[in-house]
Amino acid sequence: PRSLLRDLTVDELDCVYDAIVGILGGVRDALASEQPPVHEMPRDWFRVRGRTGEPCPRCSTELVSVRVLTDDATLCPRCQPEKRRGTRIEWSSVANAR
């Protein structure tokens, strides 16, 4: 979440693009099949967001929550390591920081 696009390799950009397309397609399909009321915001299909402290679905490392500017993000510190130089992770806001 904190990596700058200009710092990503072409392969990493391709992975980000494929992930965005896949996730949005999955959300579209889930919403089409569930047809929730317009005022509801179903999020039960999220595999990482809001699951701080649970194991990463890819590698089983404990998911952490970090601040990204004014928002929060849940991520796996092993699958999504800090790459951006000079960016400070506010570990005080991370549950169970290691």
XYZ file of C-alpha atoms in Angstrom:
98
model
C 0.000 0.000 0.000
C 2.863 2.421 0.536
C 4.877 1.616 -2.591
C 5.060 4.296 -5.245
C 3.985 3.201 -8.713
C 7.145 4.677 -10.221
C 9.208 2.329 -8.046
C 7.473 -0.856 -9.219
C 8.920 -3.065 -11.912
C 6.915 -3.914 -15.024
C 6.233 -7.384 -13.577
C 5.012 -5.875 -10.301
C 2.748 -3.462 -12.191
C 1.340 -6.391 -14.171
C 0.628 -8.208 -10.893
C -1.117 -5.151 -9.444
C -3.213 -4.757 -12.598
C -4.174 -8.448 -12.651
C -5.065 -8.334 -8.942
C -7.275 -5.260 -9.393
C -9.110 -6.786 -12.353
C -9.541 -10.102 -10.535
C -10.737 -8.558 -7.291
C -13.195 -6.194 -8.946
C -14.537 -9.056 -11.070
C -15.011 -11.166 -7.957
C -16.795 -8.340 -6.151
C -19.036 -7.777 -9.163
C -19.931 -11.469 -9.275
C -20.531 -11.635 -5.507
C -22.801 -8.600 -5.567
C -24.684 -9.953 -8.579
C -25.311 -13.296 -6.880
C -26.138 -11.907 -3.419
C -28.081 -8.817 -4.556
C -27.791 -7.069 -1.175
C -29.962 -4.037 -0.387
C -28.457 -0.821 -1.743
C -27.841 0.611 1.740
C -25.741 -2.399 2.837
C -22.011 -2.635 2.278
C -21.280 -6.379 2.330
C -17.618 -7.130 2.900
C -17.589 -10.755 3.946
C -15.644 -11.784 0.840
C -12.609 -9.634 1.750
C -9.719 -11.985 2.369
C -7.499 -9.486 4.224
C -9.238 -6.155 4.959
C -10.536 -5.993 8.495
C -8.884 -9.288 9.428
C -6.025 -7.935 11.566
C -4.500 -10.681 13.693
C -5.742 -13.481 11.453
C -3.374 -15.565 9.311
C -2.578 -14.395 5.789
C -4.509 -16.557 3.295
C -1.330 -16.918 1.214
C 1.478 -17.530 3.739
C -0.173 -17.728 7.213
C 1.791 -14.780 8.639
C -0.307 -12.704 11.041
C -2.034 -9.802 9.246
C -1.361 -6.315 10.603
C -3.125 -2.977 10.349
C -1.152 0.139 9.381
C -1.926 3.777 8.671
C -1.483 4.916 5.085
C -1.774 8.706 5.099
C -5.251 9.279 6.571
C -6.612 5.776 5.997
C -5.958 2.321 7.350
C -4.846 -0.783 5.542
C -4.624 -4.418 6.547
C -1.693 -6.263 5.046
C 0.667 -9.167 5.380
C 4.145 -7.953 6.326
C 5.702 -10.937 4.543
C 3.722 -10.781 1.261
C 3.658 -6.964 1.167
C 6.979 -5.850 2.672
C 7.815 -2.186 3.074
C 9.587 -1.063 -0.107
C 9.315 2.704 -0.132
C 12.413 4.350 1.294
C 11.830 7.080 3.783
C 8.305 5.954 4.590
C 7.794 5.376 8.234
C 5.332 2.719 9.295
C 3.597 3.902 12.415
C 4.144 0.693 14.358
C 2.462 2.184 17.408
C -0.814 1.850 15.514
C -0.122 -1.754 14.534
C -1.732 -4.413 16.680
C 0.771 -7.028 17.825
C 3.729 -5.409 16.006
C 6.746 -7.665 15.828
